Amino acid sequence: MGVGKVLNDVKPYLAMILLQVGFAGMYIVAVASLKRGMSHFVLVVYRNLVATAVMAPFALWFERSCRPKMTLTVFIKIMGLALLEPVLDQNLYYMGANLTSAGFASALVNVLPSVTFVMALILRMEKVRLRSVHSQAKIVGTVLTVAGAVLMILYHGPVVPFPWSKAQHHGGAAGQAAAGSGFLTGTICVIVACVAWSGFFVLQSNTLRSYPAELSLTALICLMGSLMSGAVALVAERRNTQAWVIGFDTRLFTAVYAGIVCSGVAYYVQGLVSRQRGPVFVTAFNPLCMIVTSVMGSIILKEEITLGSVIGAVIIVFGLYALIWGKSKDQENQVADVSASGGSKGGDLPVTLGQLPNGNGKHELGNTRGHVFDVETPATNGHY
């Protein structure tokens, strides 16, 4: 009985660690395929087709009796969600990771919670009380993540040596490569991708009010994303029809891996863990993905890690946890207010593309019935 209890307590930790390794694998195989010539436009199309095939059966079965009626307004919102997430977000992220490195991109994407917080603050969807320690923690966390990102962009420094990669380092090669225009373009792509993903959160929370069928919404977003990104890819790759041809190689593996692991298994595992421990517990494991990606990238892709990237990533992690701490206290206060009033207040913003189910196992971040509501710090993994 005691052993069973211990195993039950360990399961959430083990599940999240394995999931982070799976996400890190996604970063690595995607960058490896892109650097070997795979078009990121085509990768997005195939990835979302696989995701649609994985999610649609679950949506058709589990929501067959509770799926609301489709309206023109909801359809337009779904088109907007598909444009923000699969088309803009994924394409820009893959492009940025290809121009920089898997480790750098996975570290920089940790600014996503802060971008979402700022966007929600501008739209008056986030409550900030300057005298509250928790609100101060959210503000400090946002400033730290931005400062860490700026440091990673402006300062590179010497290459950090690893025991397994000493032979591959050649003086200031990494610093010279990082100073190029390609690095700056890639960095901008990743940042804009985070902005698009944050906009997706805001629009999804609104869409779920009129179409509260999370699995169906996820499948529809993946389907429309496949169609829209397919149209973009047809235009972008009109002179290169060979870009669409994939055999039994790393390109096929990347598309299937991304669709199944990051859009299938991840939804289920995160749903179980989130239901048991809450979304803050899930988010707390994000930096592990960054660490695993950096190590695997230096081994498999021979990527060099500079001192500026390490220092900036550490600052971003501190900022991330400050923001998470502030949000976790908001949740505790919200639960206390709801218990005291006997009613319900505004909920959280949705996670992404069916990405992180909420505590009820549904792909949402809460409802938006109130005029002002708190924004749930989104997970930054399992997305790309």
GROMACS .gro file of C-alpha atoms in nm:
model
  384
    1MET     CA    1   0.000   0.000   0.000
    2GLY     CA    2   0.286   0.234   0.089
    3VAL     CA    3   0.473   0.151  -0.233
    4GLY     CA    4   0.158   0.213  -0.437
    5LYS     CA    5   0.112   0.555  -0.278
    6VAL     CA    6   0.473   0.648  -0.349
    7LEU     CA    7   0.440   0.541  -0.712
    8ASN     CA    8   0.118   0.739  -0.743
    9ASP     CA    9   0.293   1.049  -0.606
   10VAL     CA   10   0.591   1.001  -0.838
   11LYS     CA   11   0.383   0.954  -1.155
   12PRO     CA   12   0.312   1.325  -1.221
   13TYR     CA   13   0.681   1.412  -1.188
   14LEU     CA   14   0.790   1.123  -1.408
   15ALA     CA   15   0.523   1.204  -1.666
   16MET     CA   16   0.629   1.569  -1.692
   17ILE     CA   17   0.999   1.484  -1.711
   18LEU     CA   18   0.938   1.235  -1.994
   19LEU     CA   19   0.712   1.487  -2.164
   20GLN     CA   20   0.983   1.753  -2.153
   21VAL     CA   21   1.226   1.507  -2.309
   22GLY     CA   22   0.967   1.442  -2.578
   23PHE     CA   23   0.929   1.814  -2.644
   24ALA     CA   24   1.306   1.857  -2.656
   25GLY     CA   25   1.319   1.575  -2.910
   26MET     CA   26   1.068   1.768  -3.119
   27TYR     CA   27   1.289   2.077  -3.119
   28ILE     CA   28   1.590   1.870  -3.224
   29VAL     CA   29   1.431   1.663  -3.502
   30ALA     CA   30   1.254   1.969  -3.643
   31VAL     CA   31   1.573   2.177  -3.662
   32ALA     CA   32   1.765   1.879  -3.800
   33SER     CA   33   1.509   1.835  -4.080
   34LEU     CA   34   1.500   2.207  -4.155
   35LYS     CA   35   1.878   2.232  -4.176
   36ARG     CA   36   1.875   1.939  -4.419
   37GLY     CA   37   1.653   2.134  -4.654
   38MET     CA   38   1.297   2.057  -4.544
   39SER     CA   39   1.064   2.351  -4.599
   40HIS     CA   40   0.914   2.483  -4.277
   41PHE     CA   41   0.599   2.570  -4.475
   42VAL     CA   42   0.557   2.205  -4.572
   43LEU     CA   43   0.643   2.085  -4.221
   44VAL     CA   44   0.363   2.297  -4.073
   45VAL     CA   45   0.113   2.157  -4.323
   46TYR     CA   46   0.201   1.793  -4.258
   47ARG     CA   47   0.228   1.844  -3.882
   48ASN     CA   48  -0.125   1.987  -3.862
   49LEU     CA   49  -0.267   1.719  -4.091
   50VAL     CA   50  -0.131   1.455  -3.853
   51ALA     CA   51  -0.266   1.651  -3.554
   52THR     CA   52  -0.609   1.668  -3.717
   53ALA     CA   53  -0.609   1.294  -3.780
   54VAL     CA   54  -0.515   1.235  -3.415
   55MET     CA   55  -0.761   1.478  -3.253
   56ALA     CA   56  -1.066   1.441  -3.480
   57PRO     CA   57  -1.166   1.089  -3.366
   58PHE     CA   58  -1.158   1.197  -3.000
   59ALA     CA   59  -1.363   1.507  -3.078
   60LEU     CA   60  -1.620   1.312  -3.279
   61TRP     CA   61  -1.663   1.049  -3.010
   62PHE     CA   62  -1.642   1.239  -2.679
   63GLU     CA   63  -1.832   1.549  -2.791
   64ARG     CA   64  -2.087   1.386  -3.019
   65SER     CA   65  -2.377   1.482  -2.793
   66CYS     CA   66  -2.260   1.818  -2.659
   67ARG     CA   67  -2.110   1.990  -2.961
   68PRO     CA   68  -2.272   2.334  -3.008
   69LYS     CA   69  -2.406   2.460  -3.338
   70MET     CA   70  -2.157   2.620  -3.574
   71THR     CA   71  -2.229   2.983  -3.660
   72LEU     CA   72  -2.065   3.228  -3.899
   73THR     CA   73  -1.917   3.424  -3.610
   74VAL     CA   74  -1.760   3.114  -3.457
   75PHE     CA   75  -1.627   3.007  -3.796
   76ILE     CA   76  -1.458   3.345  -3.847
   77LYS     CA   77  -1.301   3.318  -3.502
   78ILE     CA   78  -1.172   2.970  -3.586
   79MET     CA   79  -1.019   3.111  -3.903
   80GLY     CA   80  -0.849   3.378  -3.692
   81LEU     CA   81  -0.720   3.116  -3.448
   82ALA     CA   82  -0.584   2.906  -3.734
   83LEU     CA   83  -0.410   3.211  -3.880
   84LEU     CA   84  -0.249   3.308  -3.550
   85GLU     CA   85  -0.132   2.964  -3.440
   86PRO     CA   86  -0.055   2.710  -3.714
   87VAL     CA   87   0.012   2.965  -3.991
   88LEU     CA   88   0.195   3.253  -3.821
   89ASP     CA   89   0.320   3.106  -3.495
   90GLN     CA   90   0.452   2.770  -3.612
   91ASN     CA   91   0.599   2.899  -3.938
   92LEU     CA   92   0.778   3.187  -3.768
   93TYR     CA   93   0.905   2.966  -3.487
   94TYR     CA   94   1.045   2.700  -3.720
   95MET     CA   95   1.206   2.972  -3.932
   96GLY     CA   96   1.359   3.134  -3.624
   97ALA     CA   97   1.488   2.807  -3.483
   98ASN     CA   98   1.645   2.722  -3.818
   99LEU     CA   99   1.823   3.059  -3.837
  100THR     CA  100   1.946   3.049  -3.475
  101SER     CA  101   1.958   2.715  -3.296
  102ALA     CA  102   1.725   2.473  -3.122
  103GLY     CA  103   1.868   2.559  -2.780
  104PHE     CA  104   1.846   2.936  -2.830
  105ALA     CA  105   1.489   2.922  -2.961
  106SER     CA  106   1.369   2.694  -2.681
  107ALA     CA  107   1.520   2.933  -2.425
  108LEU     CA  108   1.379   3.247  -2.585
  109VAL     CA  109   1.028   3.103  -2.609
  110ASN     CA  110   1.013   3.109  -2.228
  111VAL     CA  111   0.924   3.479  -2.257
  112LEU     CA  112   0.577   3.370  -2.374
  113PRO     CA  113   0.408   3.398  -2.031
  114SER     CA  114   0.535   3.754  -1.997
  115VAL     CA  115   0.419   3.848  -2.347
  116THR     CA  116   0.075   3.708  -2.263
  117PHE     CA  117   0.070   3.897  -1.933
  118VAL     CA  118   0.153   4.228  -2.103
  119MET     CA  119  -0.105   4.171  -2.377
  120ALA     CA  120  -0.374   4.085  -2.122
  121LEU     CA  121  -0.278   4.390  -1.917
  122ILE     CA  122  -0.319   4.616  -2.220
  123LEU     CA  123  -0.658   4.461  -2.296
  124ARG     CA  124  -0.760   4.497  -1.929
  125MET     CA  125  -0.793   4.122  -1.891
  126GLU     CA  126  -0.536   4.104  -1.612
  127LYS     CA  127  -0.572   4.261  -1.267
  128VAL     CA  128  -0.266   4.427  -1.116
  129ARG     CA  129  -0.256   4.579  -0.769
  130LEU     CA  130   0.072   4.763  -0.724
  131ARG     CA  131   0.057   4.727  -0.345
  132SER     CA  132   0.019   4.352  -0.370
  133VAL     CA  133   0.335   4.143  -0.340
  134HIS     CA  134   0.194   3.896  -0.591
  135SER     CA  135   0.132   4.164  -0.852
  136GLN     CA  136   0.480   4.301  -0.789
  137ALA     CA  137   0.618   3.951  -0.849
  138LYS     CA  138   0.437   3.935  -1.183
  139ILE     CA  139   0.576   4.273  -1.286
  140VAL     CA  140   0.930   4.185  -1.174
  141GLY     CA  141   0.905   3.848  -1.351
  142THR     CA  142   0.797   4.017  -1.672
  143VAL     CA  143   1.085   4.266  -1.654
  144LEU     CA  144   1.335   3.987  -1.585
  145THR     CA  145   1.222   3.773  -1.878
  146VAL     CA  146   1.242   4.071  -2.114
  147ALA     CA  147   1.585   4.162  -1.976
  148GLY     CA  148   1.705   3.805  -2.023
  149ALA     CA  149   1.580   3.798  -2.380
  150VAL     CA  150   1.751   4.129  -2.460
  151LEU     CA  151   2.075   4.001  -2.308
  152MET     CA  152   2.061   3.685  -2.519
  153ILE     CA  153   2.018   3.899  -2.831
  154LEU     CA  154   2.278   4.170  -2.763
  155TYR     CA  155   2.550   3.976  -2.582
  156HIS     CA  156   2.698   3.647  -2.699
  157GLY     CA  157   3.039   3.614  -2.539
  158PRO     CA  158   3.265   3.311  -2.553
  159VAL     CA  159   3.147   2.960  -2.630
  160VAL     CA  160   3.065   2.754  -2.322
  161PRO     CA  161   3.269   2.433  -2.347
  162PHE     CA  162   3.110   2.096  -2.284
  163PRO     CA  163   3.315   1.779  -2.230
  164TRP     CA  164   3.154   1.610  -2.530
  165SER     CA  165   3.192   1.907  -2.766
  166LYS     CA  166   3.540   2.047  -2.708
  167ALA     CA  167   3.667   1.924  -3.040
  168GLN     CA  168   3.399   2.101  -3.239
  169HIS     CA  169   3.450   2.451  -3.098
  170HIS     CA  170   3.664   2.685  -3.303
  171GLY     CA  171   3.734   3.006  -3.117
  172GLY     CA  172   3.484   3.281  -3.187
  173ALA     CA  173   3.296   3.106  -3.466
  174ALA     CA  174   2.975   3.106  -3.268
  175GLY     CA  175   3.006   3.473  -3.186
  176GLN     CA  176   3.067   3.559  -3.551
  177ALA     CA  177   2.772   3.351  -3.666
  178ALA     CA  178   2.549   3.497  -3.399
  179ALA     CA  179   2.641   3.849  -3.509
  180GLY     CA  180   2.511   3.788  -3.858
  181SER     CA  181   2.185   3.919  -3.993
  182GLY     CA  182   2.044   3.565  -4.001
  183PHE     CA  183   2.066   3.539  -3.624
  184LEU     CA  184   1.885   3.869  -3.573
  185THR     CA  185   1.616   3.771  -3.824
  186GLY     CA  186   1.568   3.437  -3.649
  187THR     CA  187   1.540   3.605  -3.310
  188ILE     CA  188   1.275   3.845  -3.439
  189CYS     CA  189   1.084   3.551  -3.588
  190VAL     CA  190   1.074   3.370  -3.253
  191ILE     CA  191   0.961   3.684  -3.067
  192VAL     CA  192   0.687   3.759  -3.321
  193ALA     CA  193   0.581   3.393  -3.295
  194CYS     CA  194   0.538   3.440  -2.920
  195VAL     CA  195   0.324   3.750  -2.982
  196ALA     CA  196   0.106   3.556  -3.227
  197TRP     CA  197   0.071   3.271  -2.979
  198SER     CA  198  -0.031   3.515  -2.705
  199GLY     CA  199  -0.293   3.663  -2.936
  200PHE     CA  200  -0.417   3.310  -2.989
  201PHE     CA  201  -0.476   3.276  -2.613
  202VAL     CA  202  -0.689   3.588  -2.602
  203LEU     CA  203  -0.901   3.495  -2.904
  204GLN     CA  204  -0.945   3.134  -2.790
  205SER     CA  205  -1.082   3.243  -2.453
  206ASN     CA  206  -1.345   3.448  -2.635
  207THR     CA  207  -1.426   3.168  -2.880
  208LEU     CA  208  -1.480   2.913  -2.603
  209ARG     CA  209  -1.763   3.126  -2.466
  210SER     CA  210  -1.974   3.070  -2.778
  211TYR     CA  211  -1.830   2.730  -2.875
  212PRO     CA  212  -1.753   2.537  -2.553
  213ALA     CA  213  -1.637   2.216  -2.720
  214GLU     CA  214  -1.263   2.211  -2.662
  215LEU     CA  215  -1.173   1.893  -2.851
  216SER     CA  216  -1.382   1.990  -3.151
  217LEU     CA  217  -1.239   2.340  -3.149
  218THR     CA  218  -0.887   2.197  -3.140
  219ALA     CA  219  -0.955   1.962  -3.431
  220LEU     CA  220  -1.113   2.243  -3.633
  221ILE     CA  221  -0.819   2.474  -3.568
  222CYS     CA  222  -0.577   2.203  -3.681
  223LEU     CA  223  -0.789   2.134  -3.991
  224MET     CA  224  -0.824   2.500  -4.089
  225GLY     CA  225  -0.460   2.553  -4.005
  226SER     CA  226  -0.370   2.271  -4.245
  227LEU     CA  227  -0.574   2.430  -4.524
  228MET     CA  228  -0.448   2.784  -4.466
  229SER     CA  229  -0.085   2.686  -4.419
  230GLY     CA  230  -0.122   2.462  -4.725
  231ALA     CA  231  -0.227   2.762  -4.933
  232VAL     CA  232   0.070   2.959  -4.800
  233ALA     CA  233   0.305   2.670  -4.873
  234LEU     CA  234   0.174   2.631  -5.228
  235VAL     CA  235   0.259   2.994  -5.296
  236ALA     CA  236   0.592   2.990  -5.113
  237GLU     CA  237   0.708   2.664  -5.270
  238ARG     CA  238   0.549   2.708  -5.614
  239ARG     CA  239   0.888   2.675  -5.783
  240ASN     CA  240   0.998   2.380  -5.573
  241THR     CA  241   0.749   2.097  -5.604
  242GLN     CA  242   1.005   1.857  -5.460
  243ALA     CA  243   0.958   2.022  -5.123
  244TRP     CA  244   0.632   1.829  -5.085
  245VAL     CA  245   0.793   1.493  -5.146
  246ILE     CA  246   0.890   1.309  -4.830
  247GLY     CA  247   0.989   0.948  -4.803
  248PHE     CA  248   1.066   0.725  -4.510
  249ASP     CA  249   1.324   0.965  -4.373
  250THR     CA  250   1.370   1.232  -4.107
  251ARG     CA  251   1.115   1.462  -4.273
  252LEU     CA  252   0.834   1.209  -4.241
  253PHE     CA  253   0.947   1.124  -3.889
  254THR     CA  254   0.942   1.493  -3.792
  255ALA     CA  255   0.587   1.549  -3.920
  256VAL     CA  256   0.451   1.236  -3.752
  257TYR     CA  257   0.645   1.297  -3.432
  258ALA     CA  258   0.520   1.655  -3.403
  259GLY     CA  259   0.160   1.559  -3.474
  260ILE     CA  260   0.143   1.260  -3.240
  261VAL     CA  261   0.376   1.354  -2.953
  262CYS     CA  262   0.315   1.731  -2.938
  263SER     CA  263  -0.049   1.731  -3.046
  264GLY     CA  264  -0.170   1.394  -2.923
  265VAL     CA  265   0.015   1.232  -2.635
  266ALA     CA  266   0.101   1.572  -2.486
  267TYR     CA  267  -0.267   1.673  -2.466
  268TYR     CA  268  -0.359   1.358  -2.279
  269VAL     CA  269  -0.062   1.353  -2.040
  270GLN     CA  270  -0.084   1.724  -1.961
  271GLY     CA  271  -0.457   1.685  -1.905
  272LEU     CA  272  -0.405   1.411  -1.647
  273VAL     CA  273  -0.127   1.597  -1.467
  274SER     CA  274  -0.309   1.929  -1.480
  275ARG     CA  275  -0.621   1.769  -1.334
  276GLN     CA  276  -0.419   1.628  -1.042
  277ARG     CA  277  -0.171   1.906  -0.973
  278GLY     CA  278  -0.296   2.212  -1.165
  279PRO     CA  279  -0.154   2.406  -1.459
  280VAL     CA  280   0.109   2.583  -1.249
  281PHE     CA  281   0.269   2.245  -1.174
  282VAL     CA  282   0.283   2.172  -1.547
  283THR     CA  283   0.433   2.512  -1.630
  284ALA     CA  284   0.704   2.475  -1.367
  285PHE     CA  285   0.876   2.205  -1.573
  286ASN     CA  286   0.924   2.429  -1.880
  287PRO     CA  287   1.291   2.517  -1.818
  288LEU     CA  288   1.375   2.146  -1.814
  289CYS     CA  289   1.287   2.132  -2.183
  290MET     CA  290   1.525   2.420  -2.250
  291ILE     CA  291   1.810   2.243  -2.067
  292VAL     CA  292   1.753   1.909  -2.241
  293THR     CA  293   1.724   2.081  -2.579
  294SER     CA  294   2.049   2.270  -2.530
  295VAL     CA  295   2.238   1.956  -2.428
  296MET     CA  296   2.090   1.743  -2.707
  297GLY     CA  297   2.149   2.023  -2.958
  298SER     CA  298   2.516   2.047  -2.867
  299ILE     CA  299   2.555   1.670  -2.903
  300ILE     CA  300   2.338   1.587  -3.203
  301LEU     CA  301   2.333   1.913  -3.401
  302LYS     CA  302   2.680   2.030  -3.291
  303GLU     CA  303   2.534   2.360  -3.178
  304GLU     CA  304   2.755   2.598  -2.981
  305ILE     CA  305   2.617   2.763  -2.668
  306THR     CA  306   2.750   3.106  -2.580
  307LEU     CA  307   2.788   3.258  -2.236
  308GLY     CA  308   2.531   3.527  -2.317
  309SER     CA  309   2.270   3.263  -2.397
  310VAL     CA  310   2.336   3.083  -2.069
  311ILE     CA  311   2.315   3.399  -1.856
  312GLY     CA  312   2.008   3.524  -2.043
  313ALA     CA  313   1.835   3.187  -2.006
  314VAL     CA  314   1.901   3.184  -1.630
  315ILE     CA  315   1.751   3.534  -1.595
  316ILE     CA  316   1.447   3.429  -1.801
  317VAL     CA  317   1.396   3.124  -1.577
  318PHE     CA  318   1.405   3.342  -1.263
  319GLY     CA  319   1.154   3.577  -1.422
  320LEU     CA  320   0.934   3.288  -1.529
  321TYR     CA  321   0.916   3.146  -1.178
  322ALA     CA  322   0.846   3.491  -1.030
  323LEU     CA  323   0.555   3.529  -1.272
  324ILE     CA  324   0.432   3.176  -1.197
  325TRP     CA  325   0.451   3.243  -0.822
  326GLY     CA  326   0.246   3.559  -0.861
  327LYS     CA  327  -0.014   3.377  -1.071
  328SER     CA  328  -0.034   3.084  -0.830
  329LYS     CA  329  -0.118   3.322  -0.545
  330ASP     CA  330  -0.382   3.485  -0.766
  331GLN     CA  331  -0.542   3.143  -0.810
  332GLU     CA  332  -0.543   3.082  -0.437
  333ASN     CA  333  -0.705   3.422  -0.375
  334GLN     CA  334  -0.957   3.359  -0.653
  335VAL     CA  335  -1.058   3.025  -0.503
  336ALA     CA  336  -1.096   3.190  -0.163
  337ASP     CA  337  -1.312   3.467  -0.312
  338VAL     CA  338  -1.531   3.216  -0.491
  339SER     CA  339  -1.574   3.010  -0.175
  340ALA     CA  340  -1.662   3.317   0.028
  341SER     CA  341  -1.912   3.454  -0.221
  342GLY     CA  342  -2.058   3.120  -0.324
  343GLY     CA  343  -2.040   3.232  -0.687
  344SER     CA  344  -1.796   3.216  -0.971
  345LYS     CA  345  -1.559   3.474  -1.104
  346GLY     CA  346  -1.360   3.515  -1.423
  347GLY     CA  347  -1.139   3.226  -1.520
  348ASP     CA  348  -0.814   3.178  -1.699
  349LEU     CA  349  -0.711   3.227  -2.054
  350PRO     CA  350  -0.692   2.921  -2.277
  351VAL     CA  351  -0.377   2.736  -2.346
  352THR     CA  352  -0.292   2.674  -2.705
  353LEU     CA  353  -0.412   2.475  -2.999
  354GLY     CA  354  -0.564   2.215  -2.773
  355GLN     CA  355  -0.233   2.228  -2.609
  356LEU     CA  356  -0.271   2.220  -2.237
  357PRO     CA  357  -0.600   2.094  -2.100
  358ASN     CA  358  -0.723   2.262  -1.790
  359GLY     CA  359  -0.792   2.116  -1.451
  360ASN     CA  360  -1.111   1.960  -1.582
  361GLY     CA  361  -0.924   1.786  -1.860
  362LYS     CA  362  -1.064   2.024  -2.120
  363HIS     CA  363  -0.869   2.229  -2.366
  364GLU     CA  364  -0.941   2.571  -2.226
  365LEU     CA  365  -0.811   2.813  -1.975
  366GLY     CA  366  -1.145   2.900  -1.831
  367ASN     CA  367  -1.450   3.104  -1.905
  368THR     CA  368  -1.476   3.477  -1.960
  369ARG     CA  369  -1.806   3.561  -1.799
  370GLY     CA  370  -1.664   3.841  -1.587
  371HIS     CA  371  -1.561   4.177  -1.724
  372VAL     CA  372  -1.212   4.138  -1.582
  373PHE     CA  373  -1.039   3.808  -1.531
  374ASP     CA  374  -0.699   3.670  -1.451
  375VAL     CA  375  -0.473   3.533  -1.719
  376GLU     CA  376  -0.334   3.188  -1.664
  377THR     CA  377   0.038   3.169  -1.725
  378PRO     CA  378   0.058   2.950  -2.035
  379ALA     CA  379   0.285   2.656  -2.073
  380THR     CA  380   0.560   2.716  -2.325
  381ASN     CA  381   0.614   2.359  -2.421
  382GLY     CA  382   0.430   2.106  -2.627
  383HIS     CA  383   0.352   2.367  -2.880
  384TYR     CA  384   0.598   2.355  -3.156
   0.00000   0.00000   0.00000
